[in-house]
Amino acid sequence: MASESTTEDHSAVKKPNGFPPLLSKKFGITDIKQDAVKWNKEWEAAIASLTAADVLKEISQKLDDSFFTPQHMELFHKSLRSLQTNVAEILSNLLNNGHFDTIWLLLNAAEQRKHILEGLKRASEDPSTIWGPDCRALCPEVTVSNFLSQSGKGFIDFLTRVAEIFGSPITPAFLPNSWWEQASNLPNPWWGQASDVSPQRQISQSTKLVFEVATITRNQFIGEWQFVLSSAFSIVSDITNRGEGMKEVLHFMENTKGHVARCLAEVKTTFRDKPIIRCENCTKTPDDIGQNVRFMVCSVCKTKLKFEVHYCSQSCQKEHWSVHKKACGKKKVTRGLSGTKGDFLWAFSDSDPVANLMRNLPKKEGRLTLRDIGVNPCNGKRSPAAERQAKMLEADKDVDYFLFTASGEPVRFVIDDLGAKMIFRINRGMIMTQPTDTTGVNAIGEYMLKLMSNYPGLSRDIIIKQLCEEYGEDIAEKIVELEQMAYSSDLLTVRCSVA
């Protein structure tokens, strides 16, 4: 009997029924079941044209503060807090106990978009939300373009932020958003303007409770078993079932475990989405000069070659003419300035040391191949063992590294996977040309230990001893630390981290 008396009965507090999707109708949003991509583009355009006041006005056309009782508000708050605790725990496990973030960042943009759209689709179709698909209008930060920024880092940052805020002790823990919060203290003057509102509904002169309910709904749409978790579970399902779009990434993860895969994922987050424009003469960008400047293009090259050579002014074009006239209208020739279409590493940041290393490598006929990523002149003094390694690598450019058995016999280490080969050689190039910076030794050492420790004549101790002779005695400790930090768990621990 005692237990029954303390049990809360919410049956007397009925949750308000759902409302028709007013904004979807107003903006003529395509049904997501018909075309998810078009649906998303239309919503992003609609959100960009709205203010929080616009959204609240539409909501207030159908209800006012008198619609909600204190019991309603108490139930809404308890329900939201319960789901937030659950979401925070799941996201924390997902982000901290597996390889979820690395796998996500390695996916191509089309696959990333697919999972985000799936999360939005499930959230918009959830019958438990008061405003259904219109909830999308409450969340200006929930857009595909935001989440695909920095090769998908935008999505990981968002999940991390949601986990931190939802897991905070503050009750309720609302996701902050300045766009939405500017409507928090709006009066409600719209009842007199709405032709379909009966006189008895013109009671409240405030939107305080309506705003609070909309804020709760906004956080429910983002969290719960809706957008955030629906998107995450779509990704995890593809990992577990080795979906077609996931196979290439999983293959790379399984064959380049540890620091190499993580490095590649992190490098991707610094990529540019498109080439930048630079003046062929002074090398300045529109940002350097000012957004109002209009860059010129060589009309002859554009007409005859469909090729653009940019200049920031007529004076720069005239000054560069003595150089450009040799190829004008004849060959697609530019200086290949950093970040432009002519730079084969345009996607990389100008401050990226690896990209700059590769830009300065010798090229054959203007092209760079993996074979060209060699050792190059050293900026400093190598150890005798490292100098021997450098000479042997220069003599045999098909080899990625030479390991030596206990008796001193060389073993040619050659990587077949092109992605892993490139990352390995870039790290190798950094340590061979910059002897004082041994960061890359950890990566190539960890990789070779995993693949070559059981090779006939080699062992873990033999390989580590060689690396210490080449780069210093502290290398052994650094490699062990990296191995322990990197991936102590199995590749698919994400399977159980969300169970």
mmCIF file of N, CA and C in Angstrom, residues 288-387:
data_model
loop_
_atom_site.group_PDB
_atom_site.id
_atom_site.type_symbol
_atom_site.label_atom_id
_atom_site.label_comp_id
_atom_site.label_asym_id
_atom_site.label_seq_id
_atom_site.Cartn_x
_atom_site.Cartn_y
_atom_site.Cartn_z
ATOM 1 N N ASP A 288 42.160 38.827 -48.325
ATOM 2 C CA ASP A 288 43.305 39.688 -48.041
ATOM 3 C C ASP A 288 43.023 41.139 -48.432
ATOM 4 N N ILE A 289 42.266 41.316 -49.510
ATOM 5 C CA ILE A 289 42.021 42.657 -50.041
ATOM 6 C C ILE A 289 40.737 43.262 -49.495
ATOM 7 N N GLY A 290 39.709 42.419 -49.367
ATOM 8 C CA GLY A 290 38.391 42.899 -48.925
ATOM 9 C C GLY A 290 37.317 42.247 -49.761
ATOM 10 N N GLN A 291 36.214 41.901 -49.132
ATOM 11 C CA GLN A 291 35.180 41.135 -49.820
ATOM 12 C C GLN A 291 34.556 41.879 -50.995
ATOM 13 N N ASN A 292 34.650 43.214 -51.027
ATOM 14 C CA ASN A 292 33.997 43.966 -52.096
ATOM 15 C C ASN A 292 34.790 43.971 -53.400
ATOM 16 N N VAL A 293 36.047 43.535 -53.345
ATOM 17 C CA VAL A 293 36.853 43.535 -54.557
ATOM 18 C C VAL A 293 36.363 42.443 -55.510
ATOM 19 N N ARG A 294 36.347 42.783 -56.793
ATOM 20 C CA ARG A 294 35.905 41.827 -57.812
ATOM 21 C C ARG A 294 37.101 41.394 -58.637
ATOM 22 N N PHE A 295 37.483 40.126 -58.507
ATOM 23 C CA PHE A 295 38.650 39.622 -59.228
ATOM 24 C C PHE A 295 38.341 39.487 -60.716
ATOM 25 N N MET A 296 39.353 39.744 -61.537
ATOM 26 C CA MET A 296 39.235 39.640 -62.991
ATOM 27 C C MET A 296 39.811 38.301 -63.445
ATOM 28 N N VAL A 297 39.379 37.827 -64.600
ATOM 29 C CA VAL A 297 39.954 36.619 -65.199
ATOM 30 C C VAL A 297 40.439 36.956 -66.594
ATOM 31 N N CYS A 298 41.442 36.241 -67.053
ATOM 32 C CA CYS A 298 41.948 36.419 -68.412
ATOM 33 C C CYS A 298 40.876 35.937 -69.382
ATOM 34 N N SER A 299 40.313 36.833 -70.179
ATOM 35 C CA SER A 299 39.209 36.488 -71.085
ATOM 36 C C SER A 299 39.642 35.527 -72.188
ATOM 37 N N VAL A 300 40.895 35.637 -72.634
ATOM 38 C CA VAL A 300 41.385 34.762 -73.709
ATOM 39 C C VAL A 300 41.456 33.316 -73.223
ATOM 40 N N CYS A 301 42.033 33.100 -72.049
ATOM 41 C CA CYS A 301 42.141 31.747 -71.491
ATOM 42 C C CYS A 301 40.757 31.169 -71.177
ATOM 43 N N LYS A 302 39.877 32.025 -70.714
ATOM 44 C CA LYS A 302 38.533 31.554 -70.372
ATOM 45 C C LYS A 302 37.767 31.144 -71.618
ATOM 46 N N THR A 303 37.911 31.908 -72.715
ATOM 47 C CA THR A 303 37.185 31.621 -73.951
ATOM 48 C C THR A 303 37.779 30.426 -74.692
ATOM 49 N N LYS A 304 39.078 30.413 -74.857
ATOM 50 C CA LYS A 304 39.720 29.378 -75.675
ATOM 51 C C LYS A 304 39.983 28.078 -74.912
ATOM 52 N N LEU A 305 40.302 28.193 -73.648
ATOM 53 C CA LEU A 305 40.708 27.009 -72.875
ATOM 54 C C LEU A 305 39.721 26.635 -71.772
ATOM 55 N N LYS A 306 38.702 27.484 -71.564
ATOM 56 C CA LYS A 306 37.791 27.301 -70.418
ATOM 57 C C LYS A 306 38.596 27.152 -69.131
ATOM 58 N N PHE A 307 39.552 28.058 -68.991
ATOM 59 C CA PHE A 307 40.526 28.006 -67.908
ATOM 60 C C PHE A 307 40.630 29.400 -67.300
ATOM 61 N N GLU A 308 40.644 29.498 -65.982
ATOM 62 C CA GLU A 308 40.629 30.795 -65.320
ATOM 63 C C GLU A 308 41.981 31.133 -64.680
ATOM 64 N N VAL A 309 42.482 32.297 -65.055
ATOM 65 C CA VAL A 309 43.670 32.867 -64.436
ATOM 66 C C VAL A 309 43.219 34.184 -63.811
ATOM 67 N N HIS A 310 43.364 34.324 -62.515
ATOM 68 C CA HIS A 310 42.760 35.444 -61.786
ATOM 69 C C HIS A 310 43.749 36.579 -61.508
ATOM 70 N N TYR A 311 43.192 37.806 -61.525
ATOM 71 C CA TYR A 311 43.951 38.997 -61.168
ATOM 72 C C TYR A 311 43.055 39.890 -60.309
ATOM 73 N N CYS A 312 43.657 40.543 -59.331
ATOM 74 C CA CYS A 312 42.868 41.392 -58.430
ATOM 75 C C CYS A 312 42.661 42.790 -59.001
ATOM 76 N N SER A 313 43.445 43.160 -60.033
ATOM 77 C CA SER A 313 43.322 44.500 -60.616
ATOM 78 C C SER A 313 43.961 44.526 -62.000
ATOM 79 N N GLN A 314 43.663 45.580 -62.749
ATOM 80 C CA GLN A 314 44.270 45.725 -64.072
ATOM 81 C C GLN A 314 45.777 45.932 -63.965
ATOM 82 N N SER A 315 46.205 46.620 -62.921
ATOM 83 C CA SER A 315 47.642 46.858 -62.760
ATOM 84 C C SER A 315 48.395 45.549 -62.549
ATOM 85 N N CYS A 316 47.804 44.615 -61.760
ATOM 86 C CA CYS A 316 48.449 43.313 -61.558
ATOM 87 C C CYS A 316 48.442 42.499 -62.854
ATOM 88 N N GLN A 317 47.356 42.607 -63.607
ATOM 89 C CA GLN A 317 47.282 41.876 -64.876
ATOM 90 C C GLN A 317 48.359 42.374 -65.846
ATOM 91 N N LYS A 318 48.545 43.699 -65.924
ATOM 92 C CA LYS A 318 49.558 44.276 -66.813
ATOM 93 C C LYS A 318 50.966 43.892 -66.345
ATOM 94 N N GLU A 319 51.167 43.932 -65.044
ATOM 95 C CA GLU A 319 52.486 43.614 -64.489
ATOM 96 C C GLU A 319 52.881 42.165 -64.749
ATOM 97 N N HIS A 320 51.878 41.274 -64.789
ATOM 98 C CA HIS A 320 52.153 39.843 -64.976
ATOM 99 C C HIS A 320 52.123 39.423 -66.444
ATOM 100 N N TRP A 321 51.782 40.346 -67.336
ATOM 101 C CA TRP A 321 51.593 39.979 -68.742
ATOM 102 C C TRP A 321 52.859 39.407 -69.376
ATOM 103 N N SER A 322 54.018 39.912 -69.008
ATOM 104 C CA SER A 322 55.269 39.424 -69.603
ATOM 105 C C SER A 322 55.474 37.934 -69.346
ATOM 106 N N VAL A 323 54.925 37.429 -68.257
ATOM 107 C CA VAL A 323 55.024 36.005 -67.929
ATOM 108 C C VAL A 323 53.866 35.236 -68.551
ATOM 109 N N HIS A 324 52.652 35.781 -68.423
ATOM 110 C CA HIS A 324 51.455 35.050 -68.838
ATOM 111 C C HIS A 324 51.308 34.955 -70.366
ATOM 112 N N LYS A 325 51.822 35.910 -71.102
ATOM 113 C CA LYS A 325 51.595 35.938 -72.547
ATOM 114 C C LYS A 325 52.164 34.711 -73.261
ATOM 115 N N LYS A 326 53.153 34.059 -72.667
ATOM 116 C CA LYS A 326 53.742 32.871 -73.284
ATOM 117 C C LYS A 326 52.758 31.719 -73.371
ATOM 118 N N ALA A 327 51.824 31.651 -72.408
ATOM 119 C CA ALA A 327 50.859 30.547 -72.386
ATOM 120 C C ALA A 327 49.436 31.003 -72.651
ATOM 121 N N CYS A 328 49.198 32.299 -72.712
ATOM 122 C CA CYS A 328 47.841 32.848 -72.830
ATOM 123 C C CYS A 328 47.100 32.294 -74.041
ATOM 124 N N GLY A 329 45.997 31.597 -73.778
ATOM 125 C CA GLY A 329 45.173 31.027 -74.841
ATOM 126 C C GLY A 329 45.769 29.802 -75.492
ATOM 127 N N LYS A 330 46.941 29.358 -75.014
ATOM 128 C CA LYS A 330 47.627 28.219 -75.633
ATOM 129 C C LYS A 330 47.707 27.018 -74.691
ATOM 130 N N LYS A 331 48.072 27.273 -73.457
ATOM 131 C CA LYS A 331 48.213 26.192 -72.484
ATOM 132 C C LYS A 331 47.591 26.610 -71.147
ATOM 133 N N LYS A 332 47.080 25.622 -70.432
ATOM 134 C CA LYS A 332 46.515 25.868 -69.108
ATOM 135 C C LYS A 332 47.655 25.928 -68.096
ATOM 136 N N VAL A 333 48.226 27.121 -67.965
ATOM 137 C CA VAL A 333 49.391 27.294 -67.108
ATOM 138 C C VAL A 333 49.102 28.370 -66.049
ATOM 139 N N THR A 334 49.333 28.022 -64.790
ATOM 140 C CA THR A 334 49.298 29.002 -63.695
ATOM 141 C C THR A 334 50.496 28.740 -62.803
ATOM 142 N N ARG A 335 50.680 29.587 -61.822
ATOM 143 C CA ARG A 335 51.798 29.413 -60.888
ATOM 144 C C ARG A 335 51.511 28.315 -59.869
ATOM 145 N N GLY A 336 50.285 27.813 -59.867
ATOM 146 C CA GLY A 336 49.940 26.768 -58.902
ATOM 147 C C GLY A 336 50.000 27.273 -57.478
ATOM 148 N N LEU A 337 49.533 28.494 -57.276
ATOM 149 C CA LEU A 337 49.617 29.122 -55.956
ATOM 150 C C LEU A 337 48.872 28.314 -54.904
ATOM 151 N N SER A 338 49.375 28.348 -53.690
ATOM 152 C CA SER A 338 48.831 27.555 -52.585
ATOM 153 C C SER A 338 47.328 27.771 -52.425
ATOM 154 N N GLY A 339 46.573 26.657 -52.429
ATOM 155 C CA GLY A 339 45.141 26.701 -52.193
ATOM 156 C C GLY A 339 44.293 26.881 -53.433
ATOM 157 N N THR A 340 44.916 27.183 -54.584
ATOM 158 C CA THR A 340 44.157 27.392 -55.812
ATOM 159 C C THR A 340 44.016 26.084 -56.590
ATOM 160 N N LYS A 341 43.233 26.129 -57.669
ATOM 161 C CA LYS A 341 43.030 24.933 -58.489
ATOM 162 C C LYS A 341 44.342 24.381 -59.026
ATOM 163 N N GLY A 342 45.299 25.264 -59.248
ATOM 164 C CA GLY A 342 46.578 24.827 -59.790
ATOM 165 C C GLY A 342 47.468 24.135 -58.776
ATOM 166 N N ASP A 343 47.079 24.158 -57.524
ATOM 167 C CA ASP A 343 47.828 23.496 -56.455
ATOM 168 C C ASP A 343 47.210 22.123 -56.225
ATOM 169 N N PHE A 344 47.956 21.049 -56.481
ATOM 170 C CA PHE A 344 47.381 19.715 -56.334
ATOM 171 C C PHE A 344 47.030 19.392 -54.878
ATOM 172 N N LEU A 345 47.516 20.222 -53.950
ATOM 173 C CA LEU A 345 47.180 20.070 -52.533
ATOM 174 C C LEU A 345 46.307 21.235 -52.062
ATOM 175 N N TRP A 346 45.443 21.753 -52.972
ATOM 176 C CA TRP A 346 44.647 22.942 -52.653
ATOM 177 C C TRP A 346 43.753 22.746 -51.433
ATOM 178 N N ALA A 347 43.322 21.499 -51.163
ATOM 179 C CA ALA A 347 42.403 21.256 -50.051
ATOM 180 C C ALA A 347 43.074 21.454 -48.687
ATOM 181 N N PHE A 348 44.411 21.399 -48.655
ATOM 182 C CA PHE A 348 45.124 21.512 -47.384
ATOM 183 C C PHE A 348 45.343 22.973 -46.993
ATOM 184 N N SER A 349 45.346 23.213 -45.685
ATOM 185 C CA SER A 349 45.611 24.552 -45.155
ATOM 186 C C SER A 349 47.015 25.007 -45.537
ATOM 187 N N ASP A 350 47.170 26.325 -45.716
ATOM 188 C CA ASP A 350 48.492 26.867 -46.055
ATOM 189 C C ASP A 350 49.507 26.644 -44.941
ATOM 190 N N SER A 351 49.025 26.456 -43.716
ATOM 191 C CA SER A 351 49.930 26.274 -42.583
ATOM 192 C C SER A 351 50.201 24.803 -42.281
ATOM 193 N N ASP A 352 49.637 23.897 -43.098
ATOM 194 C CA ASP A 352 49.838 22.473 -42.848
ATOM 195 C C ASP A 352 51.265 22.083 -43.205
ATOM 196 N N PRO A 353 52.078 21.649 -42.223
ATOM 197 C CA PRO A 353 53.488 21.358 -42.497
ATOM 198 C C PRO A 353 53.690 20.189 -43.448
ATOM 199 N N VAL A 354 52.789 19.193 -43.371
ATOM 200 C CA VAL A 354 52.914 18.034 -44.257
ATOM 201 C C VAL A 354 52.631 18.434 -45.690
ATOM 202 N N ALA A 355 51.579 19.227 -45.892
ATOM 203 C CA ALA A 355 51.246 19.674 -47.242
ATOM 204 C C ALA A 355 52.367 20.524 -47.819
ATOM 205 N N ASN A 356 52.926 21.396 -46.997
ATOM 206 C CA ASN A 356 54.023 22.239 -47.470
ATOM 207 C C ASN A 356 55.253 21.408 -47.802
ATOM 208 N N LEU A 357 55.493 20.341 -47.028
ATOM 209 C CA LEU A 357 56.596 19.427 -47.335
ATOM 210 C C LEU A 357 56.391 18.809 -48.711
ATOM 211 N N MET A 358 55.144 18.370 -48.984
ATOM 212 C CA MET A 358 54.859 17.720 -50.266
ATOM 213 C C MET A 358 54.886 18.724 -51.422
ATOM 214 N N ARG A 359 54.486 19.983 -51.149
ATOM 215 C CA ARG A 359 54.521 21.009 -52.196
ATOM 216 C C ARG A 359 55.959 21.261 -52.657
ATOM 217 N N ASN A 360 56.896 21.115 -51.742
ATOM 218 C CA ASN A 360 58.293 21.413 -52.046
ATOM 219 C C ASN A 360 59.077 20.220 -52.580
ATOM 220 N N LEU A 361 58.407 19.075 -52.683
ATOM 221 C CA LEU A 361 59.082 17.898 -53.221
ATOM 222 C C LEU A 361 59.299 18.048 -54.725
ATOM 223 N N PRO A 362 60.379 17.467 -55.266
ATOM 224 C CA PRO A 362 60.602 17.532 -56.717
ATOM 225 C C PRO A 362 59.506 16.771 -57.460
ATOM 226 N N LYS A 363 59.068 17.329 -58.591
ATOM 227 C CA LYS A 363 57.988 16.720 -59.360
ATOM 228 C C LYS A 363 58.479 16.405 -60.766
ATOM 229 N N LYS A 364 57.918 15.362 -61.348
ATOM 230 C CA LYS A 364 58.239 14.973 -62.716
ATOM 231 C C LYS A 364 57.089 15.391 -63.622
ATOM 232 N N GLU A 365 57.404 16.253 -64.591
ATOM 233 C CA GLU A 365 56.392 16.745 -65.517
ATOM 234 C C GLU A 365 55.223 17.376 -64.767
ATOM 235 N N GLY A 366 55.543 18.071 -63.670
ATOM 236 C CA GLY A 366 54.522 18.770 -62.909
ATOM 237 C C GLY A 366 53.675 17.897 -62.012
ATOM 238 N N ARG A 367 53.953 16.604 -61.969
ATOM 239 C CA ARG A 367 53.147 15.695 -61.161
ATOM 240 C C ARG A 367 53.999 15.052 -60.068
ATOM 241 N N LEU A 368 53.325 14.720 -58.978
ATOM 242 C CA LEU A 368 53.990 14.062 -57.844
ATOM 243 C C LEU A 368 53.410 12.668 -57.678
ATOM 244 N N THR A 369 54.268 11.674 -57.551
ATOM 245 C CA THR A 369 53.813 10.313 -57.304
ATOM 246 C C THR A 369 54.313 9.877 -55.931
ATOM 247 N N LEU A 370 53.739 8.798 -55.437
ATOM 248 C CA LEU A 370 54.182 8.280 -54.140
ATOM 249 C C LEU A 370 55.670 7.954 -54.153
ATOM 250 N N ARG A 371 56.153 7.533 -55.292
ATOM 251 C CA ARG A 371 57.566 7.165 -55.397
ATOM 252 C C ARG A 371 58.476 8.377 -55.191
ATOM 253 N N ASP A 372 57.921 9.567 -55.488
ATOM 254 C CA ASP A 372 58.719 10.784 -55.348
ATOM 255 C C ASP A 372 58.839 11.249 -53.904
ATOM 256 N N ILE A 373 57.951 10.723 -53.041
ATOM 257 C CA ILE A 373 58.024 11.135 -51.638
ATOM 258 C C ILE A 373 59.183 10.380 -51.003
ATOM 259 N N GLY A 374 60.341 10.961 -51.145
ATOM 260 C CA GLY A 374 61.543 10.269 -50.695
ATOM 261 C C GLY A 374 62.037 10.763 -49.359
ATOM 262 N N VAL A 375 63.366 10.935 -49.236
ATOM 263 C CA VAL A 375 63.972 11.322 -47.973
ATOM 264 C C VAL A 375 64.326 12.802 -47.972
ATOM 265 N N ASN A 376 64.895 13.293 -49.088
ATOM 266 C CA ASN A 376 65.226 14.715 -49.250
ATOM 267 C C ASN A 376 66.341 15.164 -48.304
ATOM 268 N N PRO A 377 66.935 16.331 -48.600
ATOM 269 C CA PRO A 377 68.045 16.830 -47.766
ATOM 270 C C PRO A 377 67.615 17.017 -46.319
ATOM 271 N N CYS A 378 68.557 16.766 -45.413
ATOM 272 C CA CYS A 378 68.255 16.820 -43.984
ATOM 273 C C CYS A 378 68.568 18.200 -43.406
ATOM 274 N N ASN A 379 67.628 18.720 -42.610
ATOM 275 C CA ASN A 379 67.836 19.992 -41.925
ATOM 276 C C ASN A 379 68.392 19.720 -40.517
ATOM 277 N N GLY A 380 69.616 19.282 -40.474
ATOM 278 C CA GLY A 380 70.217 18.935 -39.192
ATOM 279 C C GLY A 380 71.161 17.755 -39.355
ATOM 280 N N LYS A 381 71.457 17.075 -38.261
ATOM 281 C CA LYS A 381 72.384 15.946 -38.304
ATOM 282 C C LYS A 381 71.672 14.660 -37.890
ATOM 283 N N ARG A 382 71.736 13.659 -38.775
ATOM 284 C CA ARG A 382 71.151 12.354 -38.474
ATOM 285 C C ARG A 382 72.131 11.500 -37.695
ATOM 286 N N SER A 383 71.581 10.523 -36.977
ATOM 287 C CA SER A 383 72.437 9.530 -36.331
ATOM 288 C C SER A 383 73.034 8.644 -37.424
ATOM 289 N N PRO A 384 74.137 7.946 -37.160
ATOM 290 C CA PRO A 384 74.723 7.052 -38.174
ATOM 291 C C PRO A 384 73.713 6.017 -38.679
ATOM 292 N N ALA A 385 72.878 5.476 -37.776
ATOM 293 C CA ALA A 385 71.893 4.476 -38.183
ATOM 294 C C ALA A 385 70.829 5.089 -39.079
ATOM 295 N N ALA A 386 70.388 6.317 -38.759
ATOM 296 C CA ALA A 386 69.394 6.993 -39.585
ATOM 297 C C ALA A 386 69.975 7.390 -40.934
ATOM 298 N N GLU A 387 71.274 7.742 -40.954
ATOM 299 C CA GLU A 387 71.933 8.094 -42.213
ATOM 300 C C GLU A 387 72.016 6.874 -43.126
#
